[in-house]
Coordinates of C-alpha atoms in Angstrom, one line a residue:
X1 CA 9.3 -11.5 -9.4
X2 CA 5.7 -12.4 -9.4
X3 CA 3.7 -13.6 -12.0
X4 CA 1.7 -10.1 -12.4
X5 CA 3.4 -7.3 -13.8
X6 CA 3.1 -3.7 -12.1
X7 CA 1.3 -2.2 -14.8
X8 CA -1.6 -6.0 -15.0
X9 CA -1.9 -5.1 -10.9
X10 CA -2.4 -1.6 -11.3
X11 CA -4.7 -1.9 -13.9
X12 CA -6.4 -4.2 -11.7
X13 CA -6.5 -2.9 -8.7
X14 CA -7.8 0.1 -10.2
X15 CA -10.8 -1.7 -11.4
X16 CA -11.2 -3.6 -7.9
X17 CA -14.8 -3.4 -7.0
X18 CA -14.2 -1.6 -3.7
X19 CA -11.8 1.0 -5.0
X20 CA -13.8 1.3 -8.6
X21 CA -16.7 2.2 -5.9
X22 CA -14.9 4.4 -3.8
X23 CA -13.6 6.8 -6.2
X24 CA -9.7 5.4 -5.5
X25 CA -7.5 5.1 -8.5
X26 CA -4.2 4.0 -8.7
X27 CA -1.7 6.4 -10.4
X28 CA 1.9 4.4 -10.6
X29 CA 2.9 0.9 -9.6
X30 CA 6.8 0.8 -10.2
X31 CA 8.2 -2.3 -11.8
X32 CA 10.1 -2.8 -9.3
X33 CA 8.1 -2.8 -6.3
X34 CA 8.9 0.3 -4.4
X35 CA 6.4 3.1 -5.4
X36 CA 3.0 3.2 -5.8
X37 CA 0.8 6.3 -5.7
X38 CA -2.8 6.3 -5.2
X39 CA -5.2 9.2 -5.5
X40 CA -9.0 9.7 -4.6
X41 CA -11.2 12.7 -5.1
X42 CA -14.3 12.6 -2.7
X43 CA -17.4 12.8 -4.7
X44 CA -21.2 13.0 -4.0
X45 CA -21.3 9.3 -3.5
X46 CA -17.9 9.0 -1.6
X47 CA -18.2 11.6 1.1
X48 CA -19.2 10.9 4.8
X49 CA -21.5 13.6 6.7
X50 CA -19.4 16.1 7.0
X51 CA -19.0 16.7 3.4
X52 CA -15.1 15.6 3.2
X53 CA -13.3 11.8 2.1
X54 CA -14.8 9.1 4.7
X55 CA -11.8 7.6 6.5
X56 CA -12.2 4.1 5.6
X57 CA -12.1 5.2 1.9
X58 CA -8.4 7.0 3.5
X59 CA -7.5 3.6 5.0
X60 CA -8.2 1.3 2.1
X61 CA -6.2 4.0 -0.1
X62 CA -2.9 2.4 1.4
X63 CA -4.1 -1.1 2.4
X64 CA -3.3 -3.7 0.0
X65 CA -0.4 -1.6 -1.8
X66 CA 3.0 -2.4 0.6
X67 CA 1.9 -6.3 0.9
X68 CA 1.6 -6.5 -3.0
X69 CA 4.4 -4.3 -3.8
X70 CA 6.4 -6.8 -1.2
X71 CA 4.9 -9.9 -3.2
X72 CA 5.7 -8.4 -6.8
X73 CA 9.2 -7.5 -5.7
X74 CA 9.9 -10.6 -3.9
X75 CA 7.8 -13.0 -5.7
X76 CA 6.7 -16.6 -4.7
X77 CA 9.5 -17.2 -2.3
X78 CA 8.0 -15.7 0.3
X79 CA 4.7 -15.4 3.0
X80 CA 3.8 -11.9 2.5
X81 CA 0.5 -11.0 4.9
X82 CA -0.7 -7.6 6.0
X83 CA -1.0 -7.7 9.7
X84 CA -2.2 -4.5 11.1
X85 CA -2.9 -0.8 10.5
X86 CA -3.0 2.1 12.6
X87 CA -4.3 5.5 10.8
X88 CA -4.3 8.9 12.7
X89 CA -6.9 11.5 10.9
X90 CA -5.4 14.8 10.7
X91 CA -7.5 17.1 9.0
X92 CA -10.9 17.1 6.7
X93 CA -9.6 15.4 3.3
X94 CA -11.1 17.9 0.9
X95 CA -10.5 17.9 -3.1
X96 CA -7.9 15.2 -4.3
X97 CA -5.9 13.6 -2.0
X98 CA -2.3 11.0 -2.8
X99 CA -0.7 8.5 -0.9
X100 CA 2.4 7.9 -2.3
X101 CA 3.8 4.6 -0.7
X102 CA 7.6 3.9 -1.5
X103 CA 9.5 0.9 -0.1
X104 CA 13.2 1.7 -0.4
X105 CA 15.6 -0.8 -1.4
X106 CA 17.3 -0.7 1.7
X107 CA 13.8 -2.1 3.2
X108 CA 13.8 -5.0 0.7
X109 CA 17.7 -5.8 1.8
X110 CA 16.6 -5.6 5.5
X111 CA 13.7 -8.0 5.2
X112 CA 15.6 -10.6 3.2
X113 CA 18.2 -10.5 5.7
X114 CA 15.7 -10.9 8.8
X115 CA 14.3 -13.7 6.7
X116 CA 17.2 -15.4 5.2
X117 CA 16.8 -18.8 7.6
X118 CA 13.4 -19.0 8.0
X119 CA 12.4 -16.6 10.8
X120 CA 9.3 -13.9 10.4
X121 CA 10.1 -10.6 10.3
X122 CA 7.5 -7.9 10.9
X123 CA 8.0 -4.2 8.9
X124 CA 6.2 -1.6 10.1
X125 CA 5.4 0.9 6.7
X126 CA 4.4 4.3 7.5
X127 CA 3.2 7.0 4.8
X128 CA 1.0 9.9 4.7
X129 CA -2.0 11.1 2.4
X130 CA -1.6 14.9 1.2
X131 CA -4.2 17.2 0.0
X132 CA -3.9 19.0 -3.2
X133 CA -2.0 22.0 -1.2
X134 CA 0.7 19.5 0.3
X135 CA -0.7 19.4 3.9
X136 CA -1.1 15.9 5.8
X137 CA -4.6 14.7 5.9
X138 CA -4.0 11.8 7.6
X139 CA -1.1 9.7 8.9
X140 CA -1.1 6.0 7.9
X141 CA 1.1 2.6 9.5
X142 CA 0.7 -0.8 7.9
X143 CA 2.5 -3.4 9.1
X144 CA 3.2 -6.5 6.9
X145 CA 4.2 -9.9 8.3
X146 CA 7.1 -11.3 5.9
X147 CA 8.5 -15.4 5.7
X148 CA 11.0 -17.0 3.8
X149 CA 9.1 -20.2 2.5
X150 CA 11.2 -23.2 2.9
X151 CA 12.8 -24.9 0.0

C-alpha cells in the first residue's frame, strides 16, 4: 500500500487548492482503493454563464481519483500516470452532483496480470456524475497508464 492512508488523501485532496476553490469535496476514499465518491454543489462563484456546474469543474471531479486510488492500492511497485480523458456533457448540472468512482477488484487482478513482466497496460475507467434526482449529467472516461517497476 502506499504511504498515505485513504482517509490523509481524502482529507487532502479535499483541501487541494483547486477543488477547495471549486466547491468539490470528497465524500469517501475506501481503504482499499476501489471507491471514492466526490460531490460538488455549483455556487455563485462556481457556475459558468448559464447558471449550472462549469464542465471543467465536472472533469476535475473525477480526474486525479482512479490514478491515486490505483497508487494507494498498489503502492510504490508500480508507474501509475493518468493518460487521457474524454467527458461527454449530458445535461445542465444543477444542485449537487456525485461521481462515485469504484475500481473493482477484478480491475486490480487484471492490471497486475497485464503487468506482471514488465509490460504497460492501459485501463480505460469510465463513470458517470448524477444529479440529486439520479439522472446522468455527464458521462466521464479516464484512462490510466499502469507499469510494473523493475526490481
Amino acid at each position: 500500500m502506499a504511504r498515505y492512508t485513504a482517509r490523509q488523501l481524502k482529507h487532502f485532496m479535499s483541501f487541494w487548492p483547486p477543488f477547495l476553490g471549486a466547491g468539490v469535496k470528497v465524500k469517501e476514499f475506501a481503504d482499499d482503493g476501489t471507491h471514492v465518491l466526490v460531490t460538488h454543489k455549483p455556487n455563485i462563484l462556481t457556475k459558468n454563464a448559464m447558471g449550472v456546474a462549469f464542465g471543467g469543474t465536472m472533469s476535475a471531479m473525477t480526474d486525479p481519483f482512479f490514478m491515486l486510488a490505483s497508487m494507494h492500492r498498489l503502492g510504490k511497485e508500480y508507474r501509475i500516470w493518468d493518460t487521457a480523458g474524454e467527458i461527454k456533457y449530458i445535461k445542465p448540472g444543477r444542485g449537487k452532483i456525485t461521481a462515485d468512482m469504484r475500481i473493482p477488484e477484478e480491475t486490480y487482478a487484471l492490471i497486475q496480470e497485464k503487468t506482471a513482466n514488465g509490460d504497460k497496460y492501459l485501463h480505460w475507467f469510465d463513470v458517470d456524475i448524477v444529479d440529486e434526482e439520479g439522472d446522468v449529467v455527464a458521462h466521464v472516461r479516464r484512462q490510466v497508464y499502469y507499469r510494473r517497476k523493475q526490481q
